[in-house]
Coordinates of C-alpha atoms and ligand atoms in Angstrom, one line a residue:
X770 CA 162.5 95.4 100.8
X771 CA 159.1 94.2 101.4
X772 CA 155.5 94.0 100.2
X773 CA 152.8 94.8 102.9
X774 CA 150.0 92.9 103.4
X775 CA 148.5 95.3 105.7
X776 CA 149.8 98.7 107.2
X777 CA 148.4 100.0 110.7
X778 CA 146.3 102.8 110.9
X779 CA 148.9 105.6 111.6
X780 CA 151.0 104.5 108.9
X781 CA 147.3 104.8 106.9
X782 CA 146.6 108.1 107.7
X783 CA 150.0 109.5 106.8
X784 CA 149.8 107.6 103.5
X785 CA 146.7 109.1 103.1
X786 CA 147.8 112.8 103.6
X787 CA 150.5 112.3 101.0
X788 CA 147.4 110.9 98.7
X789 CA 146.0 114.3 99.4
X790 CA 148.8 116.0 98.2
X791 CA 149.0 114.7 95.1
X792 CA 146.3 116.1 94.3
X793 CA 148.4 119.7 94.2
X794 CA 151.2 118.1 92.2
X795 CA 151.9 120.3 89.7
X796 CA 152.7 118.5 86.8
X797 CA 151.3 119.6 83.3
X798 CA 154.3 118.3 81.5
X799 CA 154.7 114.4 82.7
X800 CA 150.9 114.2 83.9
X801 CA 152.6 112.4 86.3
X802 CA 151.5 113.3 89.8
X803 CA 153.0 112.4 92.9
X804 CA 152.8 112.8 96.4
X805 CA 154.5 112.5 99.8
X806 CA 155.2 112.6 103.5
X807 CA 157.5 112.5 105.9
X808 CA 157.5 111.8 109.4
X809 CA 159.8 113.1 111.9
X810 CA 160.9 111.1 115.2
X811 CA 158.3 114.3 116.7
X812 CA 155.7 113.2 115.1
X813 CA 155.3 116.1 112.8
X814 CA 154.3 115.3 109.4
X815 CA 155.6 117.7 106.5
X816 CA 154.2 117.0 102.7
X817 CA 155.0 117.4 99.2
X818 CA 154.5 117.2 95.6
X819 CA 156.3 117.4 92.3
X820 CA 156.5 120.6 90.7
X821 CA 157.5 120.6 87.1
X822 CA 158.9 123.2 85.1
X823 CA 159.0 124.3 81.3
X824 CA 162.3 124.0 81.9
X825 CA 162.6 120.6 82.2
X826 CA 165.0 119.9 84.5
X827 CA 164.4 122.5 87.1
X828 CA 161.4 120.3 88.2
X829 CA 161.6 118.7 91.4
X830 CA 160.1 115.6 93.0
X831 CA 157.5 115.3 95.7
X832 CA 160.0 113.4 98.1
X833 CA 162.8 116.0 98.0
X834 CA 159.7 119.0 98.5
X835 CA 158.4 117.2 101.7
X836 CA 162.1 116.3 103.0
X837 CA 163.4 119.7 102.3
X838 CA 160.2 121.1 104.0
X839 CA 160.7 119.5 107.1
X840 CA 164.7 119.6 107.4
X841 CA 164.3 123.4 107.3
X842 CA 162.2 123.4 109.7
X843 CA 165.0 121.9 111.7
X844 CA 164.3 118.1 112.0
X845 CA 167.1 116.0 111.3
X846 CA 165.2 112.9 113.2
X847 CA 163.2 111.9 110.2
X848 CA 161.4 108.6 111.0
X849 CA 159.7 107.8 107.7
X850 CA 159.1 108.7 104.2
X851 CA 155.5 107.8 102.7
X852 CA 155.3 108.2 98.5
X853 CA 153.1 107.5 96.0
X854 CA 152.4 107.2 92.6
X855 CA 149.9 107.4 89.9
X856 CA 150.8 103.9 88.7
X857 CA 149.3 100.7 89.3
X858 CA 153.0 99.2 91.0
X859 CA 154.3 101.3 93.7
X860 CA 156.5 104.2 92.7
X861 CA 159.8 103.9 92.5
X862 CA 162.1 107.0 93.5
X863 CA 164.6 108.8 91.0
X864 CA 168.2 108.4 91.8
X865 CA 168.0 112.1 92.8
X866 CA 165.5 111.6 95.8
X867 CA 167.9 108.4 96.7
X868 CA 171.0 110.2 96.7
X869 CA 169.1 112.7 98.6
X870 CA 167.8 110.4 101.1
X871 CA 170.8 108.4 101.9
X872 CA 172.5 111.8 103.5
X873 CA 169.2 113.6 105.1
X874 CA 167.0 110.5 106.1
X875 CA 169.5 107.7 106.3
X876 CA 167.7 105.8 109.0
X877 CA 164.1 106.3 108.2
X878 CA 161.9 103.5 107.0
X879 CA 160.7 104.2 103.4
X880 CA 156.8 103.2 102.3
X881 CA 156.5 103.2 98.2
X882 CA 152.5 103.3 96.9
X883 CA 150.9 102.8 94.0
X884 CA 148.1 104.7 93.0
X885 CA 145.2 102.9 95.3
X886 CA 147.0 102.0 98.0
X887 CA 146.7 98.5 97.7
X888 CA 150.3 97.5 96.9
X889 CA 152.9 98.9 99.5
X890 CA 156.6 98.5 99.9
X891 CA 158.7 98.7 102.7
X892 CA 162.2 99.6 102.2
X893 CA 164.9 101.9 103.5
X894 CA 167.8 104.4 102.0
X895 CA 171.1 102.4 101.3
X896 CA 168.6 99.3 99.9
X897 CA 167.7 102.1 97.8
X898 CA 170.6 103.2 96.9
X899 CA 173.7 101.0 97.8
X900 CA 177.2 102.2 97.7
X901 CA 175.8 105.7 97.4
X902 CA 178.3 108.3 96.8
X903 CA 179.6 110.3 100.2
X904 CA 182.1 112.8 101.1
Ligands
THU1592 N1 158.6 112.2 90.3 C1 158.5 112.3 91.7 O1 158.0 113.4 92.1 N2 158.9 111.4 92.5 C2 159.4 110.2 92.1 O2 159.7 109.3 92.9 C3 159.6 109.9 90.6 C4 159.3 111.0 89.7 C5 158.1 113.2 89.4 C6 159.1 114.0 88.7 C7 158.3 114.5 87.5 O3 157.5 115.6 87.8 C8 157.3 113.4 87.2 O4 157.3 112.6 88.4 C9 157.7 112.5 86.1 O5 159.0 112.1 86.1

């Protein structure tokens, strides 16, 4: 796990897509919006956002929308997963998403935003979640 100084401009643009999608988080219970993107080995980029429900726990985060998204459309080469957060620190992924992550996107490299895009993490699945359960 890193901090980046500076991401290339590729990198930028996707970031900036999943910026864009926060925008359509739906999320009038937390307030807390977030967005995301994931890359294939292609280079096909699928998005997401939360999307909360008034029953609680049916909501789902913006990681597991855009990773769902793009492994039904039948990439299992995913190359990287961009999120970000409203916060001020770069968001941090639920245990869901890194359960989730370890067994559809095992190799990709993970960047984690804050709100501006001035603080960016690099990191990957089992440093997110080591010794993650498996059948
Ligand atoms: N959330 C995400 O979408 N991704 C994360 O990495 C952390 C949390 C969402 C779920 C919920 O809609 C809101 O943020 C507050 O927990």
């Amino acid at each position: 796990m890193k901090y980046l100084t500076e991401i290339d401009d590729t990198l930028k643009s996707i970031l900036n897509l999943a910026k864009e999608q926060q925008s359509r988080a739906y999320a009038p219970y937390s307030n807390f919006k977030v967005g995301a993107a994931v890359l294939t080995q292609s280079g096909k980029v699928y998005l997401g956002c939360n999307i909360e429900n008034a029953s609680y726990s049916l909501t789902i985060c913006a990681e597991r929308v855009a990773l769902f998204k793009a492994i039904s459309e039948g990439h299992k080469d995913i190359k990287a997963i961009f999120v970000i957060g409203p916060q001020n620190e770069p968001i941090s992924p639920c245990g869901a998403c890194r359960q989730v992550i370890l067994e559809l996107a095992k190799d990709s490299t993970i960047y984690l935003s804050n709100s501006d895009m001035t603080k960016i993490i690099e990191t990957n699945a089992k440093e997110l979640l080591p010794y993650g359960f498996d059948l």
